[in-house]
Amino acid sequence: MIEIEHLQKTYQRGDGTPVMALQDVSCVIADGEFVTIRGASGTGKSTLMNIIGCLDTPTAGIYRLSGEDVSGYSDQQRSQIRNQRIGFIFQSFNLLARTTATENVELPSLYRGEAVDRDKARALLARVGLADRADHFISELSGGEQQRVAIARALMNDPPLLLADEPTGNLDSAAGAQIMELLTELHGEGRTIVLVTHDEEVAAYARRELLIRDGRIATDRAQSTLHAVRSAG
Ligand SMILES: Nc1ncnc2c1ncn2[C@@H]1O[C@H](COP(=O)(O)OP(=O)(O)OP(=O)(O)O)[C@@H](O)[C@H]1O
Ligand SMILES: [Mg+2]
């Protein structure tokens, strides 16, 4: 469970001027939810995702993950939480180009200092439909394939929480739809998914939508209607 209370984030610009990226955000996301975050550019979506993902800390306010107040955690404490509980999927895939798909999927085990489980990495690649691409270099894969490698990598430590910041932003609509079908399956397995998108069609896969405006949640609504329309069509 994600519990956020009166979260604020202020950045310092290069010239010292403060930028209030998050003004006052409060919300609760229960285990097993599938939520999208939408809003205009620069409204604080990635800032919020980075805090939820323990990549960054808030300037003020409280963030509890599974009941644990992680707001003031050190870099080291946060990296441990990320390794154990959170999978990330980014717009730009963030893979190592001159490395094979399998090696990329294995990276999280390396970061954990564990023995690499090659069979698991290959099974995850098969699961995202890339069994026959396992030994390809990342530079030899299409954008949609690269994003599927990134999803396999995000699953390597079997995290209950998946965070995706514009996962379909660099893909055409067919490749984007494949990614969304995969995320829907992973949600069906009980994982919590929080996804940032600009795309209404992508947002329609989720059950709940948070609309961010000027560093605040402007709207928080259920998506049952949109979802029903999509399933029927
Ligand atoms: N490291 C930083 N230093 C200073 N200002 C920052 C930093 N990161 C983000 N900002 C500012 O904080 C605000 C929110 O940025 P954020 O990246 O969260 O927006 P976003 O909603 O994800 O936008 P987009 O849709 O374009 O990705 C913006 O005004 C941005 O310029
Ligand atoms: Mg962003």
PDB file of C-alpha atoms and ligand atoms in Angstrom:
ATOM      1  CA  MET A   1       0.000   0.000   0.000  1.00  0.00           C
ATOM      2  CA  ILE A   2       1.153   3.475  -0.948  1.00  0.00           C
ATOM      3  CA  GLU A   3       0.129   6.250   1.459  1.00  0.00           C
ATOM      4  CA  ILE A   4       1.084   9.795   0.630  1.00  0.00           C
ATOM      5  CA  GLU A   5       0.281  12.740   2.882  1.00  0.00           C
ATOM      6  CA  HIS A   6       0.815  16.382   1.968  1.00  0.00           C
ATOM      7  CA  LEU A   7       3.811  15.615  -0.164  1.00  0.00           C
ATOM      8  CA  GLN A   8       5.890  18.547  -1.420  1.00  0.00           C
ATOM      9  CA  LYS A   9       8.929  18.646  -3.622  1.00  0.00           C
ATOM     10  CA  THR A  10      10.948  21.771  -4.304  1.00  0.00           C
ATOM     11  CA  TYR A  11      13.911  21.690  -6.673  1.00  0.00           C
ATOM     12  CA  GLN A  12      16.634  24.338  -6.900  1.00  0.00           C
ATOM     13  CA  ARG A  13      17.212  25.608 -10.418  1.00  0.00           C
ATOM     14  CA  GLY A  14      20.784  26.115 -11.571  1.00  0.00           C
ATOM     15  CA  ASP A  15      20.526  29.833 -10.748  1.00  0.00           C
ATOM     16  CA  GLY A  16      19.207  29.084  -7.249  1.00  0.00           C
ATOM     17  CA  THR A  17      15.514  29.836  -7.870  1.00  0.00           C
ATOM     18  CA  PRO A  18      13.262  27.256  -6.228  1.00  0.00           C
ATOM     19  CA  VAL A  19      10.802  25.263  -8.386  1.00  0.00           C
ATOM     20  CA  MET A  20       7.819  23.808  -6.535  1.00  0.00           C
ATOM     21  CA  ALA A  21       7.238  20.613  -8.524  1.00  0.00           C
ATOM     22  CA  LEU A  22       4.791  19.112  -6.005  1.00  0.00           C
ATOM     23  CA  GLN A  23       2.727  21.543  -3.928  1.00  0.00           C
ATOM     24  CA  ASP A  24       0.549  19.264  -1.822  1.00  0.00           C
ATOM     25  CA  VAL A  25      -0.214  15.708  -2.892  1.00  0.00           C
ATOM     26  CA  SER A  26      -2.171  13.264  -0.753  1.00  0.00           C
ATOM     27  CA  CYS A  27      -3.472   9.887  -1.889  1.00  0.00           C
ATOM     28  CA  VAL A  28      -3.697   6.222  -1.047  1.00  0.00           C
ATOM     29  CA  ILE A  29      -3.091   3.451  -3.584  1.00  0.00           C
ATOM     30  CA  ALA A  30      -4.082   0.020  -2.315  1.00  0.00           C
ATOM     31  CA  ASP A  31      -2.249  -3.209  -3.111  1.00  0.00           C
ATOM     32  CA  GLY A  32      -3.344  -4.603  -6.456  1.00  0.00           C
ATOM     33  CA  GLU A  33      -4.609  -1.324  -7.929  1.00  0.00           C
ATOM     34  CA  PHE A  34      -3.880  -0.223 -11.503  1.00  0.00           C
ATOM     35  CA  VAL A  35      -3.653   3.573 -11.541  1.00  0.00           C
ATOM     36  CA  THR A  36      -2.649   6.026 -14.228  1.00  0.00           C
ATOM     37  CA  ILE A  37      -1.299   9.502 -13.611  1.00  0.00           C
ATOM     38  CA  ARG A  38      -2.042  12.075 -16.291  1.00  0.00           C
ATOM     39  CA  GLY A  39      -1.495  15.791 -16.619  1.00  0.00           C
ATOM     40  CA  ALA A  40       0.223  18.423 -18.739  1.00  0.00           C
ATOM     41  CA  SER A  41       3.989  18.524 -19.157  1.00  0.00           C
ATOM     42  CA  GLY A  42       5.854  19.896 -16.154  1.00  0.00           C
ATOM     43  CA  THR A  43       3.027  19.329 -13.657  1.00  0.00           C
ATOM     44  CA  GLY A  44       5.065  16.979 -11.458  1.00  0.00           C
ATOM     45  CA  LYS A  45       4.140  13.472 -12.681  1.00  0.00           C
ATOM     46  CA  SER A  46       7.692  12.141 -12.920  1.00  0.00           C
ATOM     47  CA  THR A  47       8.594  13.885  -9.684  1.00  0.00           C
ATOM     48  CA  LEU A  48       5.767  12.013  -7.949  1.00  0.00           C
ATOM     49  CA  MET A  49       6.754   8.712  -9.590  1.00  0.00           C
ATOM     50  CA  ASN A  50      10.376   9.167  -8.539  1.00  0.00           C
ATOM     51  CA  ILE A  51       9.305   9.634  -4.936  1.00  0.00           C
ATOM     52  CA  ILE A  52       6.892   6.670  -5.064  1.00  0.00           C
ATOM     53  CA  GLY A  53       9.757   4.625  -6.567  1.00  0.00           C
ATOM     54  CA  CYS A  54      12.181   5.678  -3.804  1.00  0.00           C
ATOM     55  CA  LEU A  55      14.477   7.226  -6.408  1.00  0.00           C
ATOM     56  CA  ASP A  56      14.042  10.599  -4.722  1.00  0.00           C
ATOM     57  CA  THR A  57      12.855  12.002  -1.394  1.00  0.00           C
ATOM     58  CA  PRO A  58      10.178  14.634  -0.710  1.00  0.00           C
ATOM     59  CA  THR A  59      10.990  18.089   0.658  1.00  0.00           C
ATOM     60  CA  ALA A  60       8.029  17.796   3.042  1.00  0.00           C
ATOM     61  CA  GLY A  61       5.205  15.386   3.746  1.00  0.00           C
ATOM     62  CA  ILE A  62       5.041  11.676   4.402  1.00  0.00           C
ATOM     63  CA  TYR A  63       5.375   8.666   2.139  1.00  0.00           C
ATOM     64  CA  ARG A  64       4.576   5.275   3.618  1.00  0.00           C
ATOM     65  CA  LEU A  65       5.180   2.108   1.611  1.00  0.00           C
ATOM     66  CA  SER A  66       3.505  -0.973   3.124  1.00  0.00           C
ATOM     67  CA  GLY A  67       3.134   0.941   6.373  1.00  0.00           C
ATOM     68  CA  GLU A  68       6.815   1.922   6.548  1.00  0.00           C
ATOM     69  CA  ASP A  69       7.606   5.647   6.541  1.00  0.00           C
ATOM     70  CA  VAL A  70      10.338   5.872   3.912  1.00  0.00           C
ATOM     71  CA  SER A  71      10.225   9.690   3.520  1.00  0.00           C
ATOM     72  CA  GLY A  72      13.521  10.296   5.296  1.00  0.00           C
ATOM     73  CA  TYR A  73      15.376   7.176   4.193  1.00  0.00           C
ATOM     74  CA  SER A  74      19.011   7.362   3.088  1.00  0.00           C
ATOM     75  CA  ASP A  75      20.164   6.512  -0.436  1.00  0.00           C
ATOM     76  CA  GLN A  76      21.221   3.078   0.744  1.00  0.00           C
ATOM     77  CA  GLN A  77      17.936   2.305   2.486  1.00  0.00           C
ATOM     78  CA  ARG A  78      16.003   3.442  -0.567  1.00  0.00           C
ATOM     79  CA  SER A  79      18.078   1.373  -2.962  1.00  0.00           C
ATOM     80  CA  GLN A  80      17.377  -1.699  -0.853  1.00  0.00           C
ATOM     81  CA  ILE A  81      13.630  -1.037  -1.064  1.00  0.00           C
ATOM     82  CA  ARG A  82      13.864  -0.549  -4.827  1.00  0.00           C
ATOM     83  CA  ASN A  83      15.734  -3.808  -5.283  1.00  0.00           C
ATOM     84  CA  GLN A  84      13.298  -5.808  -3.233  1.00  0.00           C
ATOM     85  CA  ARG A  85       9.915  -4.334  -3.968  1.00  0.00           C
ATOM     86  CA  ILE A  86       9.793  -2.118  -7.045  1.00  0.00           C
ATOM     87  CA  GLY A  87      10.121  -2.723 -10.779  1.00  0.00           C
ATOM     88  CA  PHE A  88      10.691   0.252 -13.104  1.00  0.00           C
ATOM     89  CA  ILE A  89       9.749   0.731 -16.747  1.00  0.00           C
ATOM     90  CA  PHE A  90      10.853   3.990 -18.385  1.00  0.00           C
ATOM     91  CA  GLN A  91       9.976   5.748 -21.631  1.00  0.00           C
ATOM     92  CA  SER A  92      13.544   5.401 -22.892  1.00  0.00           C
ATOM     93  CA  PHE A  93      13.866   1.729 -21.796  1.00  0.00           C
ATOM     94  CA  ASN A  94      17.184   2.406 -19.943  1.00  0.00           C
ATOM     95  CA  LEU A  95      18.844  -0.783 -21.166  1.00  0.00           C
ATOM     96  CA  LEU A  96      22.548  -1.384 -21.815  1.00  0.00           C
ATOM     97  CA  ALA A  97      22.859  -1.260 -25.609  1.00  0.00           C
ATOM     98  CA  ARG A  98      25.952  -3.385 -26.183  1.00  0.00           C
ATOM     99  CA  THR A  99      24.733  -6.188 -23.975  1.00  0.00           C
ATOM    100  CA  THR A 100      22.331  -9.043 -24.707  1.00  0.00           C
ATOM    101  CA  ALA A 101      18.673  -9.123 -23.747  1.00  0.00           C
ATOM    102  CA  THR A 102      19.377 -11.917 -21.243  1.00  0.00           C
ATOM    103  CA  GLU A 103      22.219 -10.011 -19.590  1.00  0.00           C
ATOM    104  CA  ASN A 104      20.009  -6.944 -19.214  1.00  0.00           C
ATOM    105  CA  VAL A 105      17.288  -8.976 -17.532  1.00  0.00           C
ATOM    106  CA  GLU A 106      19.894 -10.434 -15.155  1.00  0.00           C
ATOM    107  CA  LEU A 107      21.128  -7.009 -13.999  1.00  0.00           C
ATOM    108  CA  PRO A 108      18.838  -6.684 -10.951  1.00  0.00           C
ATOM    109  CA  SER A 109      20.311  -9.910  -9.497  1.00  0.00           C
ATOM    110  CA  LEU A 110      23.798  -8.504 -10.000  1.00  0.00           C
ATOM    111  CA  TYR A 111      22.777  -5.319  -8.162  1.00  0.00           C
ATOM    112  CA  ARG A 112      21.493  -7.463  -5.325  1.00  0.00           C
ATOM    113  CA  GLY A 113      24.812  -9.277  -5.209  1.00  0.00           C
ATOM    114  CA  GLU A 114      23.093 -12.583  -5.868  1.00  0.00           C
ATOM    115  CA  ALA A 115      24.055 -15.457  -8.106  1.00  0.00           C
ATOM    116  CA  VAL A 116      22.618 -14.885 -11.550  1.00  0.00           C
ATOM    117  CA  ASP A 117      19.670 -17.106 -12.347  1.00  0.00           C
ATOM    118  CA  ARG A 118      19.975 -17.421 -16.113  1.00  0.00           C
ATOM    119  CA  ASP A 119      17.039 -19.820 -16.403  1.00  0.00           C
ATOM    120  CA  LYS A 120      14.786 -17.294 -14.705  1.00  0.00           C
ATOM    121  CA  ALA A 121      15.976 -14.494 -16.998  1.00  0.00           C
ATOM    122  CA  ARG A 122      15.255 -16.636 -20.051  1.00  0.00           C
ATOM    123  CA  ALA A 123      11.863 -17.683 -18.710  1.00  0.00           C
ATOM    124  CA  LEU A 124      10.950 -14.017 -18.231  1.00  0.00           C
ATOM    125  CA  LEU A 125      12.039 -13.191 -21.775  1.00  0.00           C
ATOM    126  CA  ALA A 126       9.873 -16.062 -23.026  1.00  0.00           C
ATOM    127  CA  ARG A 127       7.010 -14.709 -20.976  1.00  0.00           C
ATOM    128  CA  VAL A 128       7.215 -11.314 -22.752  1.00  0.00           C
ATOM    129  CA  GLY A 129       7.375 -13.111 -26.121  1.00  0.00           C
ATOM    130  CA  LEU A 130      11.124 -12.793 -26.720  1.00  0.00           C
ATOM    131  CA  ALA A 131      12.412 -16.361 -26.347  1.00  0.00           C
ATOM    132  CA  ASP A 132      13.978 -16.139 -29.798  1.00  0.00           C
ATOM    133  CA  ARG A 133      15.634 -12.788 -29.060  1.00  0.00           C
ATOM    134  CA  ALA A 134      17.344 -13.730 -25.793  1.00  0.00           C
ATOM    135  CA  ASP A 135      20.875 -13.574 -27.215  1.00  0.00           C
ATOM    136  CA  HIS A 136      20.379 -10.465 -29.338  1.00  0.00           C
ATOM    137  CA  PHE A 137      22.131  -7.271 -28.401  1.00  0.00           C
ATOM    138  CA  ILE A 138      19.746  -4.519 -27.329  1.00  0.00           C
ATOM    139  CA  SER A 139      20.887  -2.474 -30.333  1.00  0.00           C
ATOM    140  CA  GLU A 140      19.492  -5.272 -32.555  1.00  0.00           C
ATOM    141  CA  LEU A 141      15.956  -5.032 -31.149  1.00  0.00           C
ATOM    142  CA  SER A 142      12.976  -2.866 -32.100  1.00  0.00           C
ATOM    143  CA  GLY A 143      11.600  -0.298 -29.640  1.00  0.00           C
ATOM    144  CA  GLY A 144       8.681  -2.530 -28.652  1.00  0.00           C
ATOM    145  CA  GLU A 145      11.041  -5.474 -28.121  1.00  0.00           C
ATOM    146  CA  GLN A 146      13.362  -3.316 -26.031  1.00  0.00           C
ATOM    147  CA  GLN A 147      10.486  -2.245 -23.831  1.00  0.00           C
ATOM    148  CA  ARG A 148       9.503  -5.908 -23.366  1.00  0.00           C
ATOM    149  CA  VAL A 149      13.103  -6.639 -22.273  1.00  0.00           C
ATOM    150  CA  ALA A 150      12.726  -3.779 -19.787  1.00  0.00           C
ATOM    151  CA  ILE A 151       9.531  -5.349 -18.440  1.00  0.00           C
ATOM    152  CA  ALA A 152      11.274  -8.739 -18.085  1.00  0.00           C
ATOM    153  CA  ARG A 153      14.085  -6.964 -16.214  1.00  0.00           C
ATOM    154  CA  ALA A 154      11.554  -5.217 -13.949  1.00  0.00           C
ATOM    155  CA  LEU A 155      10.144  -8.666 -13.061  1.00  0.00           C
ATOM    156  CA  MET A 156      13.491 -10.294 -12.221  1.00  0.00           C
ATOM    157  CA  ASN A 157      13.148  -9.669  -8.475  1.00  0.00           C
ATOM    158  CA  ASP A 158       9.417 -10.415  -8.566  1.00  0.00           C
ATOM    159  CA  PRO A 159       8.367  -7.007  -7.186  1.00  0.00           C
ATOM    160  CA  PRO A 160       4.796  -6.436  -5.995  1.00  0.00           C
ATOM    161  CA  LEU A 161       4.885  -2.844  -7.319  1.00  0.00           C
ATOM    162  CA  LEU A 162       5.525  -1.843 -10.945  1.00  0.00           C
ATOM    163  CA  LEU A 163       6.079   1.802 -11.883  1.00  0.00           C
ATOM    164  CA  ALA A 164       5.972   2.857 -15.527  1.00  0.00           C
ATOM    165  CA  ASP A 165       6.718   6.442 -16.637  1.00  0.00           C
ATOM    166  CA  GLU A 166       5.413   6.887 -20.212  1.00  0.00           C
ATOM    167  CA  PRO A 167       6.201   3.255 -21.130  1.00  0.00           C
ATOM    168  CA  THR A 168       4.568   3.607 -24.558  1.00  0.00           C
ATOM    169  CA  GLY A 169       5.800   7.150 -25.236  1.00  0.00           C
ATOM    170  CA  ASN A 170       8.428   6.069 -27.785  1.00  0.00           C
ATOM    171  CA  LEU A 171       6.379   3.287 -29.416  1.00  0.00           C
ATOM    172  CA  ASP A 172       3.866   3.093 -32.246  1.00  0.00           C
ATOM    173  CA  SER A 173       0.308   2.184 -31.265  1.00  0.00           C
ATOM    174  CA  ALA A 174       0.617  -1.554 -32.051  1.00  0.00           C
ATOM    175  CA  ALA A 175       3.783  -1.962 -29.955  1.00  0.00           C
ATOM    176  CA  GLY A 176       2.220   0.235 -27.267  1.00  0.00           C
ATOM    177  CA  ALA A 177      -0.884  -1.967 -27.148  1.00  0.00           C
ATOM    178  CA  GLN A 178       1.324  -5.065 -26.644  1.00  0.00           C
ATOM    179  CA  ILE A 179       3.015  -3.390 -23.699  1.00  0.00           C
ATOM    180  CA  MET A 180      -0.356  -2.465 -22.204  1.00  0.00           C
ATOM    181  CA  GLU A 181      -1.664  -6.044 -22.635  1.00  0.00           C
ATOM    182  CA  LEU A 182       1.399  -7.284 -20.769  1.00  0.00           C
ATOM    183  CA  LEU A 183       0.909  -4.785 -17.958  1.00  0.00           C
ATOM    184  CA  THR A 184      -2.769  -5.771 -17.758  1.00  0.00           C
ATOM    185  CA  GLU A 185      -1.713  -9.430 -17.341  1.00  0.00           C
ATOM    186  CA  LEU A 186       0.754  -8.485 -14.618  1.00  0.00           C
ATOM    187  CA  HIS A 187      -1.986  -6.534 -12.859  1.00  0.00           C
ATOM    188  CA  GLY A 188      -4.201  -9.635 -13.154  1.00  0.00           C
ATOM    189  CA  GLU A 189      -1.539 -11.552 -11.200  1.00  0.00           C
ATOM    190  CA  GLY A 190      -2.041  -9.176  -8.294  1.00  0.00           C
ATOM    191  CA  ARG A 191       0.721  -6.653  -8.877  1.00  0.00           C
ATOM    192  CA  THR A 192       0.149  -2.981  -8.154  1.00  0.00           C
ATOM    193  CA  ILE A 193       0.735  -0.808 -11.216  1.00  0.00           C
ATOM    194  CA  VAL A 194       1.214   2.956 -11.340  1.00  0.00           C
ATOM    195  CA  LEU A 195       1.660   4.358 -14.828  1.00  0.00           C
ATOM    196  CA  VAL A 196       2.242   7.873 -16.166  1.00  0.00           C
ATOM    197  CA  THR A 197       0.869   8.561 -19.632  1.00  0.00           C
ATOM    198  CA  HIS A 198      -0.308  11.374 -21.888  1.00  0.00           C
ATOM    199  CA  ASP A 199      -2.312   8.945 -23.998  1.00  0.00           C
ATOM    200  CA  GLU A 200      -6.027   8.506 -23.270  1.00  0.00           C
ATOM    201  CA  GLU A 201      -6.112   5.079 -24.902  1.00  0.00           C
ATOM    202  CA  VAL A 202      -3.298   3.931 -22.649  1.00  0.00           C
ATOM    203  CA  ALA A 203      -4.984   5.435 -19.587  1.00  0.00           C
ATOM    204  CA  ALA A 204      -8.149   3.471 -20.380  1.00  0.00           C
ATOM    205  CA  TYR A 205      -6.415   0.206 -19.430  1.00  0.00           C
ATOM    206  CA  ALA A 206      -6.264   1.309 -15.798  1.00  0.00           C
ATOM    207  CA  ARG A 207      -9.065   1.277 -13.256  1.00  0.00           C
ATOM    208  CA  ARG A 208      -8.331   4.644 -11.717  1.00  0.00           C
ATOM    209  CA  GLU A 209      -6.894   7.897 -12.946  1.00  0.00           C
ATOM    210  CA  LEU A 210      -5.187  10.697 -11.055  1.00  0.00           C
ATOM    211  CA  LEU A 211      -5.083  13.974 -12.904  1.00  0.00           C
ATOM    212  CA  ILE A 212      -2.228  16.230 -11.796  1.00  0.00           C
ATOM    213  CA  ARG A 213      -2.358  19.969 -12.207  1.00  0.00           C
ATOM    214  CA  ASP A 214       0.270  22.394 -10.880  1.00  0.00           C
ATOM    215  CA  GLY A 215       1.767  19.899  -8.461  1.00  0.00           C
ATOM    216  CA  ARG A 216      -1.566  18.816  -6.985  1.00  0.00           C
ATOM    217  CA  ILE A 217      -4.082  16.050  -7.651  1.00  0.00           C
ATOM    218  CA  ALA A 218      -6.893  17.877  -9.443  1.00  0.00           C
ATOM    219  CA  THR A 219      -9.100  14.806 -10.069  1.00  0.00           C
ATOM    220  CA  ASP A 220      -9.110  11.258  -8.742  1.00  0.00           C
ATOM    221  CA  ARG A 221     -11.662   9.087 -10.503  1.00  0.00           C
ATOM    222  CA  ALA A 222     -12.567   5.484 -11.216  1.00  0.00           C
ATOM    223  CA  GLN A 223     -12.206   4.360 -14.805  1.00  0.00           C
ATOM    224  CA  SER A 224     -14.964   1.747 -14.978  1.00  0.00           C
ATOM    225  CA  THR A 225     -16.810   3.561 -17.773  1.00  0.00           C
ATOM    226  CA  LEU A 226     -13.820   4.001 -20.057  1.00  0.00           C
ATOM    227  CA  HIS A 227     -12.706   0.443 -19.411  1.00  0.00           C
ATOM    228  CA  ALA A 228     -16.138  -0.938 -20.314  1.00  0.00           C
ATOM    229  CA  VAL A 229     -16.168   1.060 -23.544  1.00  0.00           C
ATOM    230  CA  ARG A 230     -12.748  -0.258 -24.463  1.00  0.00           C
ATOM    231  CA  SER A 231     -13.635  -3.892 -23.716  1.00  0.00           C
ATOM    232  CA  ALA A 232     -16.798  -3.651 -25.793  1.00  0.00           C
ATOM    233  CA  GLY A 233     -15.027  -2.099 -28.755  1.00  0.00           C
TER     234      GLY A 233
HETATM  235  N1  LIG B   1      16.146  18.068 -11.186  1.00  0.00           N
HETATM  236  C1  LIG B   1      15.379  19.159 -11.340  1.00  0.00           C
HETATM  237  N2  LIG B   1      15.834  20.385 -11.030  1.00  0.00           N
HETATM  238  C2  LIG B   1      15.058  21.477 -11.162  1.00  0.00           C
HETATM  239  N3  LIG B   1      13.787  21.462 -11.588  1.00  0.00           N
HETATM  240  C3  LIG B   1      13.266  20.268 -11.927  1.00  0.00           C
HETATM  241  C4  LIG B   1      14.029  19.056 -11.833  1.00  0.00           C
HETATM  242  N4  LIG B   1      13.251  18.022 -12.225  1.00  0.00           N
HETATM  243  C5  LIG B   1      12.061  18.556 -12.573  1.00  0.00           C
HETATM  244  N5  LIG B   1      12.069  19.903 -12.400  1.00  0.00           N
HETATM  245  C6  LIG B   1      10.929  20.818 -12.620  1.00  0.00           C
HETATM  246  O1  LIG B   1       9.842  20.350 -11.831  1.00  0.00           O
HETATM  247  C7  LIG B   1       8.624  20.434 -12.563  1.00  0.00           C
HETATM  248  C8  LIG B   1       7.958  19.068 -12.652  1.00  0.00           C
HETATM  249  O2  LIG B   1       8.770  18.200 -13.436  1.00  0.00           O
HETATM  250  P1  LIG B   1       8.355  16.713 -13.802  1.00  0.00           P
HETATM  251  O3  LIG B   1       9.493  16.105 -14.505  1.00  0.00           O
HETATM  252  O4  LIG B   1       7.856  16.038 -12.572  1.00  0.00           O
HETATM  253  O5  LIG B   1       7.122  16.966 -14.801  1.00  0.00           O
HETATM  254  P2  LIG B   1       6.256  15.924 -15.629  1.00  0.00           P
HETATM  255  O6  LIG B   1       4.838  16.122 -15.213  1.00  0.00           O
HETATM  256  O7  LIG B   1       6.816  14.554 -15.495  1.00  0.00           O
HETATM  257  O8  LIG B   1       6.432  16.450 -17.129  1.00  0.00           O
HETATM  258  P3  LIG B   1       6.504  15.629 -18.541  1.00  0.00           P
HETATM  259  O9  LIG B   1       5.082  15.291 -18.877  1.00  0.00           O
HETATM  260  O10 LIG B   1       7.063  16.637 -19.485  1.00  0.00           O
HETATM  261  O11 LIG B   1       7.381  14.450 -18.338  1.00  0.00           O
HETATM  262  C9  LIG B   1       8.975  21.049 -13.904  1.00  0.00           C
HETATM  263  O12 LIG B   1       8.700  22.429 -13.836  1.00  0.00           O
HETATM  264  C10 LIG B   1      10.457  20.800 -14.056  1.00  0.00           C
HETATM  265  O13 LIG B   1      11.061  21.830 -14.800  1.00  0.00           O
HETATM  266 MG    MG B   2       7.733  13.215 -16.838  1.00  0.00          MG
END
